[in-house]
Structures are given as C-alpha cells and as structure tokens.
Short mmCIF file of C-alpha atoms in Angstrom, two decimals:
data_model
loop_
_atom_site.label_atom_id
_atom_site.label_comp_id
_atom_site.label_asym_id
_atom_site.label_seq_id
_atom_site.Cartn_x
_atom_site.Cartn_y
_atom_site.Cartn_z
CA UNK A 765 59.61 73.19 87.88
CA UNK A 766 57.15 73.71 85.04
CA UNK A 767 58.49 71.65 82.95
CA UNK A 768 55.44 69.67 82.36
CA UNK A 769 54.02 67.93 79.84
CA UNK A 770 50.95 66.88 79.62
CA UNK A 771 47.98 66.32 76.98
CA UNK A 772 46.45 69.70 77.99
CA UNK A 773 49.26 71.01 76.06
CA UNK A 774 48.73 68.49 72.92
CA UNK A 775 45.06 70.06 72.54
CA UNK A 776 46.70 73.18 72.55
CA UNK A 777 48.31 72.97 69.70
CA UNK A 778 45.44 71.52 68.08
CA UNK A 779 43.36 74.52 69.40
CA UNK A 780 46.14 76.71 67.40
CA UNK A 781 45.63 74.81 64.24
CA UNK A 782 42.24 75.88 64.18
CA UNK A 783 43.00 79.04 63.83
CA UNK A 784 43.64 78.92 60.84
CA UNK A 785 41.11 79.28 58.08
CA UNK A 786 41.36 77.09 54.43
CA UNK A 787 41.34 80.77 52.93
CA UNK A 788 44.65 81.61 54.50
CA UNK A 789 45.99 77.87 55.27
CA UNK A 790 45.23 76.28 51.16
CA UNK A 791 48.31 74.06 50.84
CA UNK A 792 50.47 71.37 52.78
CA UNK A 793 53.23 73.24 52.99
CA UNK A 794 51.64 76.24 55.15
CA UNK A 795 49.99 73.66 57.32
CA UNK A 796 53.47 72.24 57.81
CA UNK A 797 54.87 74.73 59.08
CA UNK A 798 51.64 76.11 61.09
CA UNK A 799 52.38 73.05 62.84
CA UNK A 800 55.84 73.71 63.82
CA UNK A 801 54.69 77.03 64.98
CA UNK A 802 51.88 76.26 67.36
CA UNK A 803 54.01 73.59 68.64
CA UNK A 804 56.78 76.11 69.36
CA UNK A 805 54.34 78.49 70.69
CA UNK A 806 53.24 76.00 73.06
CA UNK A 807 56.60 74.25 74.20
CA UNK A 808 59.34 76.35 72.97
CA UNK A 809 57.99 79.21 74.57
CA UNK A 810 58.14 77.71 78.08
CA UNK A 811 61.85 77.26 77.88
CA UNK A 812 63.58 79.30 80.30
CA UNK A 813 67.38 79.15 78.32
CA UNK A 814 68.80 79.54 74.68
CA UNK A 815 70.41 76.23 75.56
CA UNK A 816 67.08 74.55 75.86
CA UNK A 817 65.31 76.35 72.89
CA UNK A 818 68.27 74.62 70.86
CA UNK A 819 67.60 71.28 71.85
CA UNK A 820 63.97 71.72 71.18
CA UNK A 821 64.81 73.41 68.04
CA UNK A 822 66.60 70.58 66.87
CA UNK A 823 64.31 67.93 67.75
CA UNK A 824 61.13 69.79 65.78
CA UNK A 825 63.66 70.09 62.98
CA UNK A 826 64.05 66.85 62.88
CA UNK A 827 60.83 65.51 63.45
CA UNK A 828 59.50 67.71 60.18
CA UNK A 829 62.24 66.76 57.96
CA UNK A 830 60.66 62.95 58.91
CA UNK A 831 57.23 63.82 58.80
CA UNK A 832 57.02 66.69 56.25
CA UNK A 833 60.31 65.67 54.55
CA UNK A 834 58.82 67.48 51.07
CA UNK A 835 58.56 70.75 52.63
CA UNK A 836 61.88 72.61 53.83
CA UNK A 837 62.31 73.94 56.56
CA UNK A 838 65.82 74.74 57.13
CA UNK A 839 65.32 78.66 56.45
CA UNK A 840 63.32 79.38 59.74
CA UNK A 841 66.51 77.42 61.93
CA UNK A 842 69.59 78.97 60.24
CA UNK A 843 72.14 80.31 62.43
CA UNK A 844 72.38 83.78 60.06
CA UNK A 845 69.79 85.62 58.72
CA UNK A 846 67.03 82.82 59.40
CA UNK A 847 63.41 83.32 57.92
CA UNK A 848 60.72 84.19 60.54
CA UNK A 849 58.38 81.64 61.28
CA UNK A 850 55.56 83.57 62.87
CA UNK A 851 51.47 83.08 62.62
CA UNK A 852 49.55 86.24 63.92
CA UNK A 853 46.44 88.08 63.63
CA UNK A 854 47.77 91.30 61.97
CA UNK A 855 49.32 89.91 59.14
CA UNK A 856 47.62 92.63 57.08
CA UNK A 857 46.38 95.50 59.50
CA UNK A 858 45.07 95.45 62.93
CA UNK A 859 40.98 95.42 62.10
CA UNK A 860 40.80 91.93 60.82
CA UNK A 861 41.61 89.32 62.97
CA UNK A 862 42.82 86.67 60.19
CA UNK A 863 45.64 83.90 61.88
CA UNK A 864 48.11 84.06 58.91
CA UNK A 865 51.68 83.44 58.06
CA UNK A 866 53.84 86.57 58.35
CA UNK A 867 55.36 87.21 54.90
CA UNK A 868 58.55 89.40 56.11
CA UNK A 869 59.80 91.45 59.07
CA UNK A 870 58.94 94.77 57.18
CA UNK A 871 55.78 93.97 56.58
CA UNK A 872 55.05 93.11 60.15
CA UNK A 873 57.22 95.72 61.44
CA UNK A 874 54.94 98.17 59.61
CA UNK A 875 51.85 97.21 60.66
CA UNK A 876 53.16 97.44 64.26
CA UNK A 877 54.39 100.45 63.98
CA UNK A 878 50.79 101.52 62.76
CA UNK A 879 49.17 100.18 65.55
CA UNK A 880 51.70 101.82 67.81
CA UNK A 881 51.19 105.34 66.36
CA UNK A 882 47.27 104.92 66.88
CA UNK A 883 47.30 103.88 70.26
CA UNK A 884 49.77 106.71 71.39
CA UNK A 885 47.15 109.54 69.51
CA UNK A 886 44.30 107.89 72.28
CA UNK A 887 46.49 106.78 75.21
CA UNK A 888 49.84 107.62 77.39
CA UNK A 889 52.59 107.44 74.76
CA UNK A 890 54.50 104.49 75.05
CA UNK A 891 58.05 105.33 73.54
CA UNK A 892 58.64 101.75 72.37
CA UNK A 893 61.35 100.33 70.08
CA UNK A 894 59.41 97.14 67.99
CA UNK A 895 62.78 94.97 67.23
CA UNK A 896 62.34 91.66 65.65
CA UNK A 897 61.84 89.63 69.40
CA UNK A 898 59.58 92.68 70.56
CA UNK A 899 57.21 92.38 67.75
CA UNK A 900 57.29 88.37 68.05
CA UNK A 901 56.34 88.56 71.26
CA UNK A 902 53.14 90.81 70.48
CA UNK A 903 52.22 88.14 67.76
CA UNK A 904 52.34 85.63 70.77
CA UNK A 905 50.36 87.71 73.67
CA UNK A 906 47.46 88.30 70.72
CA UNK A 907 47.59 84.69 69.57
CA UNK A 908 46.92 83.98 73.03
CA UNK A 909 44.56 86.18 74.47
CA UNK A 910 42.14 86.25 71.12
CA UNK A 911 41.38 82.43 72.13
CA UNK A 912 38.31 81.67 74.55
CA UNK A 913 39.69 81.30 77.64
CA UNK A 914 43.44 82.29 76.59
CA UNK A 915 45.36 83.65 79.97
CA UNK A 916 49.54 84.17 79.32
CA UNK A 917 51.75 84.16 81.70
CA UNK A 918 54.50 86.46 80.57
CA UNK A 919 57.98 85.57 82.87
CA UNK A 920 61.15 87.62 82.51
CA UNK A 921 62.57 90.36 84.45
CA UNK A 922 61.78 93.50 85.61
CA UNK A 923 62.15 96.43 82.44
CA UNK A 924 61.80 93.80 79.78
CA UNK A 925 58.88 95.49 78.30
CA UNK A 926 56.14 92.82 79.42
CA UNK A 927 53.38 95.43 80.52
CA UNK A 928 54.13 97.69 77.65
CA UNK A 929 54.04 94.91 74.94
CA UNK A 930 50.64 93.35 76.42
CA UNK A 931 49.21 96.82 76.22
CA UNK A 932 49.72 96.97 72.79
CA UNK A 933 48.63 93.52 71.83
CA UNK A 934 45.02 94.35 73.76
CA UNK A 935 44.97 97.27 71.54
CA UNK A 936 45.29 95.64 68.22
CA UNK A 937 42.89 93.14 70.00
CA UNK A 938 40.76 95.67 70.70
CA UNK A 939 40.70 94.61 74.40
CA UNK A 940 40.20 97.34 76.93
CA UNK A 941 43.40 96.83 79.50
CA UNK A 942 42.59 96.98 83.35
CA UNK A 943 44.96 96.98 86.07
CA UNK A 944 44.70 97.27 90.04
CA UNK A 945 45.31 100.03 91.99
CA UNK A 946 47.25 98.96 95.25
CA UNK A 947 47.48 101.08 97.96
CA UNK A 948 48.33 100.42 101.33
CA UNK A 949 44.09 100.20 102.20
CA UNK A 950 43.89 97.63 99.31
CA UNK A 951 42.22 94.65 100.20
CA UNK A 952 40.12 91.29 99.15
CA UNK A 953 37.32 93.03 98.99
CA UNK A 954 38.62 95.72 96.94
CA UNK A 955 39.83 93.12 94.41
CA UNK A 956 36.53 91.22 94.47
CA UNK A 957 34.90 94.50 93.79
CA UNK A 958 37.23 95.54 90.75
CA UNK A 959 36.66 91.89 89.56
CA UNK A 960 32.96 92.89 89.52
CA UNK A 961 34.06 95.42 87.05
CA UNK A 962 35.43 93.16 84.79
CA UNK A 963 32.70 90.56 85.13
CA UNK A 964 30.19 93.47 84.05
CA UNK A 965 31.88 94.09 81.13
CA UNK A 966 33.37 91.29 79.94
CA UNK A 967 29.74 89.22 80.69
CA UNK A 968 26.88 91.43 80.33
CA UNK A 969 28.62 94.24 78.21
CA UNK A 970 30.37 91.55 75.89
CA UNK A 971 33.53 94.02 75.70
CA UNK A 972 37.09 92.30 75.13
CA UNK A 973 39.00 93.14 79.01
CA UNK A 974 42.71 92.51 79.55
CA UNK A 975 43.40 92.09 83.30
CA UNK A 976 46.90 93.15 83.33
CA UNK A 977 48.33 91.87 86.93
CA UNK A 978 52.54 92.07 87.77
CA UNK A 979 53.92 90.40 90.67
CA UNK A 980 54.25 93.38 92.66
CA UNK A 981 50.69 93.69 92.77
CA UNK A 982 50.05 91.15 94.76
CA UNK A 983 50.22 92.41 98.35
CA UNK A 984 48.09 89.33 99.85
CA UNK A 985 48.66 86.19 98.85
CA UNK A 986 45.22 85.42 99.19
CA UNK A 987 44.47 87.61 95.91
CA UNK A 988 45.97 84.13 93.99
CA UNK A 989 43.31 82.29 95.35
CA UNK A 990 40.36 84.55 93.25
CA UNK A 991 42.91 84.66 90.53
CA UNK A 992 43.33 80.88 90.71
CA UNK A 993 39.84 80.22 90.06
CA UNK A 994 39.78 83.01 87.62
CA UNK A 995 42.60 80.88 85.53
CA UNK A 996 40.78 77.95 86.14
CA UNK A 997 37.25 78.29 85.05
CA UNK A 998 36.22 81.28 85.13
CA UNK A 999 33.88 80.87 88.18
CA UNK A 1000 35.18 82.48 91.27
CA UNK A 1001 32.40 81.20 94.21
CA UNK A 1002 31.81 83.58 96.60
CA UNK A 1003 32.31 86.58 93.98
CA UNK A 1004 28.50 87.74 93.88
CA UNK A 1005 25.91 87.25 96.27
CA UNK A 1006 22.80 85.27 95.43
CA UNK A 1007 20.79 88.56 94.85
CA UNK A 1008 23.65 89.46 92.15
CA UNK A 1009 23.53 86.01 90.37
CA UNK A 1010 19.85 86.43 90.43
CA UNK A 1011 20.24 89.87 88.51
CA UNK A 1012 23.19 88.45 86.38
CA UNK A 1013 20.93 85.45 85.56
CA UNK A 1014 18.31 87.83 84.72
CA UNK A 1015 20.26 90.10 82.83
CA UNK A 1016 21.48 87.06 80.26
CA UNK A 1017 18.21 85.03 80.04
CA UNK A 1018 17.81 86.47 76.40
CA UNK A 1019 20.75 85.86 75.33
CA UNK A 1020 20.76 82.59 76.52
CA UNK A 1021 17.55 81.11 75.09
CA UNK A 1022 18.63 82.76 71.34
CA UNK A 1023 22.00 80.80 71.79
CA UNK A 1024 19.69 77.79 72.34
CA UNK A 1025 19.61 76.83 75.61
CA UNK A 1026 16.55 76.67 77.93
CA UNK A 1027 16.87 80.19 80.26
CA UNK A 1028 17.24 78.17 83.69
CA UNK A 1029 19.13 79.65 86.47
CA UNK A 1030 21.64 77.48 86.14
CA UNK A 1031 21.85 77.08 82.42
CA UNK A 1032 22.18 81.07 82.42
CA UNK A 1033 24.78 81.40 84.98
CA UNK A 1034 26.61 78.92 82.68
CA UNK A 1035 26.20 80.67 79.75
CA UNK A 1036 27.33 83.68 81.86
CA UNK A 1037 30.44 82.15 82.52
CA UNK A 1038 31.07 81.31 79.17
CA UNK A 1039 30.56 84.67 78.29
CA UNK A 1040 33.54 85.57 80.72
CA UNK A 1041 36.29 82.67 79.37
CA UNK A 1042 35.12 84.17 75.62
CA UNK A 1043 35.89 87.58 76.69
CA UNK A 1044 37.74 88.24 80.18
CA UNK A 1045 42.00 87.38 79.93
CA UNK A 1046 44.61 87.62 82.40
CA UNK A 1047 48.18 88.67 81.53
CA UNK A 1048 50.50 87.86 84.36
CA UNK A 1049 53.98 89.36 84.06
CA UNK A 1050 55.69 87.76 86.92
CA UNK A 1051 59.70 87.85 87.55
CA UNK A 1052 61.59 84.52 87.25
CA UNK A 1053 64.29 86.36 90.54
CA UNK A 1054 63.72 84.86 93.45
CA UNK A 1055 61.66 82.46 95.24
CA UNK A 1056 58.00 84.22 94.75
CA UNK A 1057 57.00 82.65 91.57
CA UNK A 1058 57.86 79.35 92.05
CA UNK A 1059 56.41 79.23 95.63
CA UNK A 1060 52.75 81.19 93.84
CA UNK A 1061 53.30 78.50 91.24
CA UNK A 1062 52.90 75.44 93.44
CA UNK A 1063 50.10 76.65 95.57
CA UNK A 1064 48.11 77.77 93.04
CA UNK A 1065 48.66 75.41 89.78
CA UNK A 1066 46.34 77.66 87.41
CA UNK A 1067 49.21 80.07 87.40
CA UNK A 1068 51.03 77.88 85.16
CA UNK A 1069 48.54 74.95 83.99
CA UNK A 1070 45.77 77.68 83.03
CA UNK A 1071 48.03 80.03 81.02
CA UNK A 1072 50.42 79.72 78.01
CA UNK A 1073 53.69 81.18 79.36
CA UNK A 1074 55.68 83.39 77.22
CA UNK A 1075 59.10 83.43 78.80
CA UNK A 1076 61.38 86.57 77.88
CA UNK A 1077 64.37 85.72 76.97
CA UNK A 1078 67.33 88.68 77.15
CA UNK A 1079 66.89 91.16 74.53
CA UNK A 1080 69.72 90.56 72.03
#
C-alpha cells in the first residue's frame, strides 16, 4: 500500500545530493555513485521483499551503466563478496558530521564500535552486535534524521533491533532520545504536555531531540492525530495556548530579527517552527504483523508521506 511514487520523493534524492560537500564529492565518479545511493536510500529502502530489492537493483544497474556507462558499478551488485555502497556521516569519527563515501566495512565497523563503547560508559549498556546490515542501517537512521525536517519510519518486526539502533544513531548525532511513558492514566493531555518538552528544547533550547515512538505506544489512536501534524509541518494547533505562543514568540524575537526577519508575531512563531523541523525528529518503529499499520497508515498519511521508511529486512 505504500508503494507510492511521487515527486516528493524525486526532491528527496536531490535533498541527499546536497549533502554532499565538493571537498568530499571532487570527481564524477563519486557523484555517480552518490546518486545511486540516495536513490536507493529513498526507493530501495521502502521495499518490503528481497524479491523486490532485486528488481530495483537491477533496474538502477542498468540505468547507470546507460547514464554513467564510464564509471563501474558492478562491485556494489555482485552476488559474493559485493563492495558496500554506503554514504554516512561518520565516515571518519562521530564529531564531524561530513556525508562521505564509506571506504570499507572495517573502517566503518570501527568507528561504530567507538561510538558504541562511549555511549554504554554514559547510558544503559546496550549489548549490541554491529554486523554489516546493523551498521547500514545506523548510516541510514543518521542520514535521515541529521536533515531539517527528517522523520524515519523504521518497519520490521518486533526484536529486530529498531529502538536500539536509533538510539545509537541519535548518539553519534548527538540527539538527546525521548520516549513516552504509558501507563494505564496516560492520556492526550499527557502527550501534549511531554510534546511541550520537546518543543522547549528542540525550539527555544536549540538541542537536537529524537522522539523515539513504537507501535505499542500508542494506546489512543487519537495520539496519531498530534503526531500527524507533527510529521507534517511541524505545527500541531491546539498544542499551546495563546498566552504560551505569546511567551514562545517572545522568547525567539531575537533570534528572529538577527536571522533577518522582522520580529512579528507571526513571523516569530514561524521562525519558531522552523526551529522545531531543524531540530525535533520522530523515529517510528512500527511492526509490518497485522492490520495496525496499514489501517494508522491510511488515516493519517504523514506516517508514511512525511517520513523516509527504513524497512528491516530479516537479519541474514
């Protein structure tokens, strides 16, 4: 049901490419095959079989060996021991942020592994084994949530490692991950209130936030409709009351006449919200079993038009 294609998807490759920096990206080849991997990232990664990621395999292959027919790119299809056609923003280490081409496995491998050891000296030790599809799928979550107004939508089932993974990505990220509570007393105006939370920080504090929401969190399905609008634009309506705007608006009036603009209520509030798509991401890691998430999906289209989904395949 989501396959869709649409030109939202188009610009988002072209929102990948520019990603890249003429430092890193300096010859035709690299751009070449940056190309093939934002548009795998975007398409490829919505494909919910092997059987499908074949077919689309094929057809990229064959629509580089057309278009960039002087750069090869056999290696990253072959059926053994294929090169890894990645892009991520660890290439190097985890404090600069520079969207690169990964040079090997090992190399990635230990920088993950890095990254995993410093988050387990500050944090709840996550016992995690980074295999080749784990660690691509980090390089995806990042690539997605380090773009203004990036939201993933992670799909596979329950135990494949989506909530651990994310947490790691935010790390290297440098996001701060928050998640619900839900207890049985957990209501719309307990989410609208931890929303607030994130708002603070994400818009007045200017700190990177994860929102990390599963399935099972969402006792009312009312919750989707704030998370909808979330997706969407950013601006949930009836999330603070006009004394709150007023202090938000107040609060960001600085900020928003050095960026340029004149410090109206309304061109403040906008700023505001830009403030929150720059710095406020959803991960959703929702369970393909079932009749939930296509059901969520058609009532509430930002689930899937508003996110990039990365579906989980079966770990090999």
């Amino acid at each position: 049901f989501h396959y869709e294609f649409n030109i939202r998807h188009l610009a988002t490759v072209f929102q990948g490419l520019l990603m890249g920096r003429p430092e890193q990206i300096n010859t035709g080849e690299k751009l070449a095959h940056m190309w093939l991997h934002e548009s795998e990232r975007v398409y490829g990664d919505r494909l919910v079989s092997p059987e499908d990621l074949k077919k689309y395999n094929d057809l990229a292959q064959g629509q580089a060996r057309k278009i960039f027919s002087q750069f090869p790119v056999d290696k990253f299809y072959a059926k053994e021991n294929a090169d890894p056609l990645v892009f991520c923003h660890f290439c190097e280490d985890i404090e600069e942020h520079t969207y690169d081409q990964v040079q090997g496995v090992d190399k990635m491998l230990a920088v993950l592994e890095n990254a995993l050891e410093q988050y387990n000296e500050s944090n709840a030790v996550m016992d995690l084994v980074l295999f080749e599809d784990a660690m691509k799928h980090i390089a995806r979550i990042s690539r997605i949530v380090l773009n203004e107004g990036g939201h993933a939508l992670l799909v596979g089932v329950g135990g494949s490692g989506k909530q651990s993974l994310s947490r790691l990505a935010a790390f290297i990220c440098h996001y701060v991950v928050i998640q619900i509570v839900i207890s049985s007393t957990y209501s719309i105006s307990d989410l609208k209130e931890d929303l607030k939370v994130m708002y603070t920080k994400a818009g007045l504090k200017e700190e990177g936030v994860m929102f990390l929401l599963t399935d099972s969190q969402i006792t009312n399905e009312r919750f989707l409709i704030y998370i909808n609008d979330l997706l969407a634009s950013g601006n949930i309506p009836d999330l603070f009351a006009v004394d709150e705007v007023d202090g938000i608006c107040g609060a960001v009036g600085n900020r928003c006449k050095a960026s340029g603009m004149e410090p109206t209520r309304g061109n403040c509030w906008d700023f505001y919200i830009g403030e929150i798509r720059k710095n406020l991401h959803v991960v959703l890691c929702f369970s393909p079993v079932g009749d939930d998430f296509r059901n969520r999906s058609r009532k509430f289209p930002a689930l899937v038009n508003s996110t990039v989904i990365d579906w989980f395949q079966p770990w090999p």
